[in-house]
């Protein structure tokens, strides 16, 4: 009794080898292309709902107000959709207690910068988002006064989102949490 | 000739696309950690996240918090491996983590499930405790005494258990996995 089915005798080992290599190429290409083809990404959803370079406190997540999937009502968000193509954008926020985080995301959802509140210590955050080439333009200070008092973060792409995330520790804290989120600002840097 | 064409198509296209889909949807030991029904993507929300983790989150519309700050665990099945359905009743029970945590229920697309009580989750401050400091939450369509999470008409369910970094964690240290509750099916309609 033969160990292998009869049809395998017609099979070329070169075809199997080329197929395996092609499978690898298709695997890698399709994995890398998924983020580029996604039309319902978090960035797309927020882009549709938010103005540019302005911080907005999102409403408490309910079945009718939920903006992002898999975000429950135990977290409140303030979000700024930034665009540094016409100049740097200034961000400021307060992280009053542990659990609060501020993250910067590219449109592909890469969290390229994050800061978290220190335990039992209020953290005031202020920084400037600079376009990818801003470091070099900054050497010549074209038409702008260099701001040396704040941290400058060079963003990998000209657009993205700033997300201030606050844990909501019960309805009694809702007003206080919203007030602290509302202190966050995002605006184009004045010339 | 025909055999070679069929083998090429099967291995190259179906194999390439199929393995890519599986790695993005389900993950592997390289990208996820599994404990009972709970799955977490280890490099979620990190700058050095692998392409599978990035694709997984962007495809589902998730803006992940760095897994160094908050660990997010998702369960689509109960502890016996059966898919979670809104027509069934479950008891989520286990030890309570030391840090701030929350347990939320979504439909399989990540939408909150509409209910009259407007209750979608419990967390470490909203949970009603019994005699022991343990998590005990009933996930069910109809009202139940105690900590009840409504699931009416949700179809397939997804439970998300989020645990913030423990206050005692050292800066830069990898967060240790928190105790994860078990999900017991009580009954189905």
Coordinates of C-alpha atoms in Angstrom, one line a residue:
Chain A
X1 CA 0.0 0.0 0.0
X2 CA 1.6 3.4 -1.0
X3 CA 2.3 5.9 1.7
X4 CA 1.4 8.9 -0.4
X5 CA -1.8 9.4 -2.6
X6 CA -1.3 9.0 -6.3
X7 CA -1.8 12.7 -7.2
X8 CA 1.3 13.7 -5.2
X9 CA 3.4 11.9 -7.8
X10 CA 2.3 14.6 -10.3
X11 CA 3.4 17.4 -7.9
X12 CA 6.5 19.3 -8.6
X13 CA 8.6 20.1 -5.6
X14 CA 9.6 23.4 -7.2
X15 CA 5.9 24.4 -7.3
X16 CA 5.6 23.6 -3.6
X17 CA 8.7 25.6 -2.8
X18 CA 7.5 28.6 -4.8
X19 CA 4.1 28.3 -3.3
X20 CA 5.6 28.4 0.2
X21 CA 7.6 31.5 -0.6
X22 CA 4.6 33.2 -2.2
X23 CA 2.5 32.4 0.9
X24 CA 5.1 34.2 3.0
X25 CA 5.1 37.2 0.8
X26 CA 1.3 37.4 0.7
X27 CA 1.2 36.9 4.5
X28 CA 3.6 39.8 5.1
X29 CA 2.0 42.1 2.5
X30 CA -1.6 41.5 3.7
X31 CA -0.6 42.1 7.3
X32 CA 1.2 45.3 6.5
X33 CA -1.6 46.6 4.2
X34 CA -4.5 46.1 6.7
X35 CA -3.8 49.4 8.6
X36 CA -3.7 51.3 5.4
X37 CA -7.0 49.9 4.2
X38 CA -8.9 50.3 7.4
X39 CA -11.7 52.8 7.0
X40 CA -13.2 52.3 10.5
X41 CA -10.1 52.9 12.5
X42 CA -10.3 54.9 15.7
X43 CA -8.6 57.9 13.9
X44 CA -11.2 57.8 11.1
X45 CA -14.1 57.7 13.7
X46 CA -12.6 60.6 15.6
X47 CA -11.9 62.6 12.5
X48 CA -15.5 62.5 11.5
X49 CA -16.6 63.8 14.9
X50 CA -13.9 66.3 16.0
X51 CA -12.6 69.7 14.8
X52 CA -8.9 70.1 14.1
X53 CA -6.5 71.4 16.8
X54 CA -9.2 71.7 19.4
X55 CA -9.6 69.6 22.6
X56 CA -13.1 68.1 23.1
X57 CA -14.3 66.2 26.1
X58 CA -16.2 63.2 24.7
X59 CA -19.6 62.5 26.3
X60 CA -19.9 59.6 28.8
X61 CA -20.1 56.4 26.8
X62 CA -23.6 55.0 26.5
X63 CA -25.2 52.8 23.9
X64 CA -26.2 56.0 22.0
X65 CA -23.2 58.2 22.5
X66 CA -20.3 55.8 22.2
X67 CA -17.7 57.2 19.7
X68 CA -15.1 54.4 19.9
X69 CA -15.7 50.7 20.1
X70 CA -14.6 48.8 23.2
X71 CA -14.5 52.0 25.3
X72 CA -16.7 51.6 28.3
X73 CA -18.2 54.3 30.7
X74 CA -15.5 53.8 33.3
X75 CA -13.2 55.9 31.3
X76 CA -13.7 59.5 30.2
X77 CA -11.8 60.9 27.3
X78 CA -10.7 64.3 26.1
X79 CA -9.4 64.2 22.5
X80 CA -7.7 66.6 20.2
X81 CA -7.2 65.8 16.5
X82 CA -4.0 67.7 15.7
X83 CA -2.6 68.8 12.4
X84 CA 0.8 70.4 12.5
X85 CA 1.1 70.9 8.7
X86 CA 0.6 74.7 9.2
X87 CA 2.7 75.0 12.3
X88 CA 3.3 73.6 15.8
X89 CA 0.4 72.9 18.1
X90 CA 0.5 73.5 21.9
X91 CA -1.0 71.0 24.3
X92 CA -1.6 71.4 28.0
X93 CA -3.4 69.2 30.4
X94 CA -3.6 68.3 34.1
X95 CA -3.2 64.7 35.3
X96 CA -4.5 65.0 38.8
X97 CA -4.1 61.4 40.1
X98 CA -2.9 57.9 39.2
X99 CA -4.8 56.3 36.4
X100 CA -4.8 59.4 34.2
X101 CA -2.8 59.1 31.1
X102 CA -2.1 61.3 28.1
X103 CA -1.2 59.6 24.8
X104 CA -0.2 60.7 21.3
X105 CA -1.3 58.5 18.4
X106 CA -0.6 58.5 14.7
X107 CA -3.5 57.9 12.3
X108 CA -2.3 54.3 12.2
X109 CA -3.0 54.0 15.9
X110 CA 0.6 53.9 17.0
X111 CA 0.9 55.2 20.6
X112 CA 4.3 57.0 20.1
X113 CA 4.2 59.0 23.3
X114 CA 2.5 58.5 26.7
X115 CA 2.7 60.1 30.0
X116 CA 1.0 59.0 33.2
X117 CA 0.1 60.7 36.4
X118 CA 2.3 60.2 39.4
X119 CA 0.9 58.5 42.4
X120 CA -0.5 61.1 44.9
X121 CA 0.9 63.9 42.8
X122 CA -0.8 66.3 40.4
X123 CA 1.1 66.4 37.1
X124 CA 0.8 69.5 34.9
X125 CA 1.8 68.7 31.3
X126 CA 2.6 71.3 28.6
X127 CA 4.4 70.6 25.4
X128 CA 4.5 71.6 21.7
X129 CA 3.9 69.2 18.8
X130 CA 6.3 70.1 16.0
X131 CA 6.1 68.8 12.5
X132 CA 8.6 66.1 11.4
X133 CA 11.0 68.7 9.8
X134 CA 10.5 71.4 12.5
X135 CA 13.8 70.7 14.2
X136 CA 15.7 71.9 11.2
X137 CA 13.4 74.8 10.4
X138 CA 13.7 75.8 14.0
X139 CA 17.4 76.5 13.6
X140 CA 16.6 79.4 11.4
X141 CA 13.5 80.5 13.4
X142 CA 11.5 81.4 10.3
X143 CA 8.9 84.0 11.3
X144 CA 8.4 82.6 14.8
X145 CA 9.8 83.1 18.2
X146 CA 11.3 79.9 19.6
X147 CA 9.4 78.7 22.6
X148 CA 12.1 77.4 25.0
X149 CA 9.8 77.1 28.0
X150 CA 8.0 73.9 26.9
X151 CA 9.0 70.5 25.8
X152 CA 8.9 69.9 22.1
X153 CA 7.8 66.6 20.6
X154 CA 8.5 66.0 17.0
X155 CA 5.6 64.0 15.7
X156 CA 6.2 61.2 13.1
X157 CA 3.3 62.3 10.9
X158 CA 1.7 65.7 10.5
X159 CA -1.7 64.5 11.8
X160 CA -2.8 62.3 14.7
X161 CA -4.7 62.5 18.0
X162 CA -4.0 63.5 21.5
X163 CA -6.0 61.4 24.0
X164 CA -6.4 62.4 27.7
X165 CA -7.8 59.4 29.5
X166 CA -9.4 59.6 32.9
X167 CA -10.7 56.7 34.9
X168 CA -14.2 57.5 36.2
X169 CA -14.4 56.2 39.7
X170 CA -18.2 56.3 40.0
X171 CA -20.9 58.8 39.1
X172 CA -20.1 61.0 42.2
X173 CA -16.8 61.9 40.5
X174 CA -18.3 62.7 37.1
X175 CA -18.4 66.5 37.5
X176 CA -14.9 66.7 39.0
X177 CA -13.5 64.4 36.3
X178 CA -15.1 66.4 33.6
X179 CA -13.9 69.7 35.1
X180 CA -10.3 68.4 35.1
X181 CA -10.6 67.1 31.5
X182 CA -12.0 70.5 30.4
X183 CA -8.8 72.2 31.5
X184 CA -6.9 70.4 28.7
X185 CA -6.1 72.6 25.7
X186 CA -4.9 72.0 22.2
X187 CA -4.3 75.0 19.9
X188 CA -2.1 76.1 17.1
X189 CA 0.9 77.9 18.4
X190 CA 0.6 81.7 17.9
X191 CA 3.3 83.3 15.6
Chain B
X1 CA -0.4 20.5 -14.3
X2 CA -3.8 21.0 -12.7
X3 CA -2.5 19.5 -9.5
X4 CA 0.3 22.0 -9.4
X5 CA -2.0 24.9 -9.9
X6 CA -4.4 23.8 -7.2
X7 CA -1.4 23.3 -4.8
X8 CA 0.0 26.7 -5.7
X9 CA -3.4 28.5 -5.1
X10 CA -4.0 26.6 -1.9
X11 CA -0.6 27.1 -0.3
X12 CA 0.3 30.6 -1.6
X13 CA -3.0 32.5 -1.6
X14 CA -5.2 30.6 0.9
X15 CA -2.2 29.9 3.2
X16 CA -0.8 33.4 3.0
X17 CA -4.1 35.2 3.6
X18 CA -5.4 32.6 6.0
X19 CA -2.4 32.7 8.3
X20 CA -2.4 36.5 8.1
X21 CA -6.1 36.7 9.1
X22 CA -5.5 34.3 12.0
X23 CA -2.6 36.2 13.4
X24 CA -4.4 39.5 13.2
X25 CA -7.8 38.2 14.5
X26 CA -6.7 35.7 17.1
X27 CA -3.0 36.3 17.7
X28 CA -0.4 33.8 18.6
X29 CA 2.0 33.1 21.5
X30 CA 4.3 35.7 20.0
X31 CA 1.7 38.5 20.3
X32 CA -0.9 37.5 23.0
X33 CA -1.0 36.0 26.4
X34 CA -3.9 33.7 27.3
X35 CA -5.2 32.8 30.8
X36 CA -8.4 30.8 30.7
X37 CA -10.9 32.6 28.5
X38 CA -9.0 35.9 28.8
X39 CA -6.6 37.1 26.0
X40 CA -4.4 40.2 26.1
X41 CA -2.2 41.6 23.4
X42 CA 1.2 42.1 25.0
X43 CA 2.5 45.0 23.0
X44 CA -0.8 46.9 22.5
X45 CA -0.5 50.6 22.3
X46 CA 3.3 50.6 22.4
X47 CA 5.6 52.3 19.9
X48 CA 7.4 49.0 19.2
X49 CA 4.1 47.0 18.7
X50 CA 4.4 44.3 16.1
X51 CA 2.5 44.5 12.8
X52 CA -0.1 41.9 13.9
X53 CA -1.0 43.9 17.1
X54 CA -1.2 47.1 15.1
X55 CA -3.4 45.6 12.5
X56 CA -5.6 43.9 15.1
X57 CA -6.4 47.1 16.9
X58 CA -6.7 49.4 13.9
X59 CA -9.1 46.9 12.1
X60 CA -11.3 46.8 15.2
X61 CA -11.3 50.6 15.6
X62 CA -9.5 50.4 19.0
X63 CA -7.2 53.1 20.3
X64 CA -5.2 51.1 22.7
X65 CA -3.8 52.4 25.9
X66 CA -0.2 51.3 26.3
X67 CA -0.1 47.8 27.8
X68 CA 2.6 49.1 30.2
X69 CA 0.0 51.4 31.8
X70 CA -3.2 49.4 31.5
X71 CA -3.7 45.7 30.9
X72 CA -6.8 44.9 28.8
X73 CA -8.1 41.3 28.7
X74 CA -10.9 40.2 26.4
X75 CA -13.0 37.1 26.7
X76 CA -15.3 35.9 23.9
X77 CA -15.9 32.6 25.6
X78 CA -16.7 31.3 29.1
X79 CA -14.1 29.4 31.2
X80 CA -15.4 26.1 29.5
X81 CA -14.6 27.5 26.0
X82 CA -18.2 28.1 25.0
X83 CA -18.9 31.3 23.1
X84 CA -20.6 34.1 25.2
X85 CA -24.2 34.8 24.2
X86 CA -26.7 37.3 25.4
X87 CA -29.2 34.5 25.7
X88 CA -27.2 32.9 28.5
X89 CA -26.5 34.0 32.1
X90 CA -23.0 34.0 33.4
X91 CA -21.3 34.5 36.8
X92 CA -18.0 36.4 36.6
X93 CA -16.2 35.6 39.8
X94 CA -12.7 36.0 41.2
X95 CA -10.1 37.8 43.3
X96 CA -10.2 41.5 43.1
X97 CA -7.0 43.2 41.8
X98 CA -5.2 45.8 44.0
X99 CA -5.3 48.5 41.3
X100 CA -8.3 50.2 39.6
X101 CA -10.1 47.8 37.4
X102 CA -13.2 47.7 35.3
X103 CA -15.3 44.9 33.7
X104 CA -17.4 46.0 30.6
X105 CA -19.7 44.1 28.4
X106 CA -20.0 44.8 24.6
X107 CA -21.4 43.1 21.6
X108 CA -18.9 41.4 19.4
X109 CA -18.3 44.7 17.4
X110 CA -17.5 46.6 20.6
X111 CA -20.8 48.4 20.9
X112 CA -22.3 49.0 24.3
X113 CA -25.6 47.0 24.7
X114 CA -28.6 49.3 25.2
X115 CA -30.5 48.7 28.4
X116 CA -33.0 50.6 30.6
X117 CA -30.7 50.6 33.6
X118 CA -28.0 52.3 31.4
X119 CA -25.4 50.0 33.0
X120 CA -22.6 48.8 30.9
X121 CA -19.8 48.0 33.4
X122 CA -18.6 47.7 36.9
X123 CA -15.4 48.9 38.4
X124 CA -13.5 48.8 41.6
X125 CA -15.5 51.7 43.0
X126 CA -19.0 50.8 41.7
X127 CA -19.0 47.1 42.6
X128 CA -21.2 46.1 45.5
X129 CA -19.1 43.8 47.8
X130 CA -20.5 40.9 49.7
X131 CA -19.0 39.5 52.9
X132 CA -15.7 38.7 51.0
X133 CA -13.7 41.2 48.9
X134 CA -14.2 39.3 45.7
X135 CA -15.6 40.2 42.3
X136 CA -19.1 38.7 41.8
X137 CA -20.9 40.0 38.7
X138 CA -23.9 38.3 37.0
X139 CA -24.0 38.9 33.2
X140 CA -27.6 38.3 32.2
X141 CA -30.5 39.4 30.1
X142 CA -32.9 39.8 32.9
X143 CA -32.5 41.7 36.2
X144 CA -30.6 39.8 38.9
X145 CA -29.9 40.8 42.6
X146 CA -26.4 42.1 43.3
X147 CA -24.0 43.2 40.6
X148 CA -26.0 42.7 37.4
X149 CA -24.7 43.6 33.9
X150 CA -27.5 43.6 31.4
X151 CA -27.0 42.0 28.0
X152 CA -30.4 42.0 26.4
X153 CA -30.3 41.4 22.6
X154 CA -26.6 41.7 22.3
X155 CA -26.0 38.4 20.4
X156 CA -22.4 37.3 20.8
X157 CA -20.7 39.1 23.7
X158 CA -17.3 40.4 24.5
X159 CA -16.2 41.0 28.1
X160 CA -13.4 43.4 28.7
X161 CA -11.4 43.4 31.9
X162 CA -9.1 46.3 32.3
X163 CA -6.6 46.7 35.1
X164 CA -4.5 49.8 35.6
X165 CA -0.9 49.4 36.5
X166 CA -0.5 48.6 40.2
X167 CA 0.6 51.6 42.2
X168 CA 3.5 49.7 43.6
X169 CA 4.9 48.9 40.2
X170 CA 8.5 50.0 39.6
X171 CA 8.9 52.6 36.7
X172 CA 9.7 50.8 33.5
X173 CA 9.0 47.4 34.9
X174 CA 6.7 45.0 33.0
X175 CA 3.3 44.9 34.8
X176 CA 2.6 41.5 36.4
X177 CA -0.6 39.8 35.3
X178 CA -3.5 40.5 37.7
X179 CA -5.8 37.8 39.1
X180 CA -8.4 37.1 36.4
X181 CA -11.9 36.1 37.2
X182 CA -13.5 32.9 35.9
X183 CA -16.6 33.1 33.7
X184 CA -19.2 30.4 34.7
X185 CA -22.2 29.7 32.5
X186 CA -25.2 29.4 34.8
X187 CA -28.0 28.8 32.3
X188 CA -29.1 29.4 28.7
X189 CA -32.5 30.0 27.2

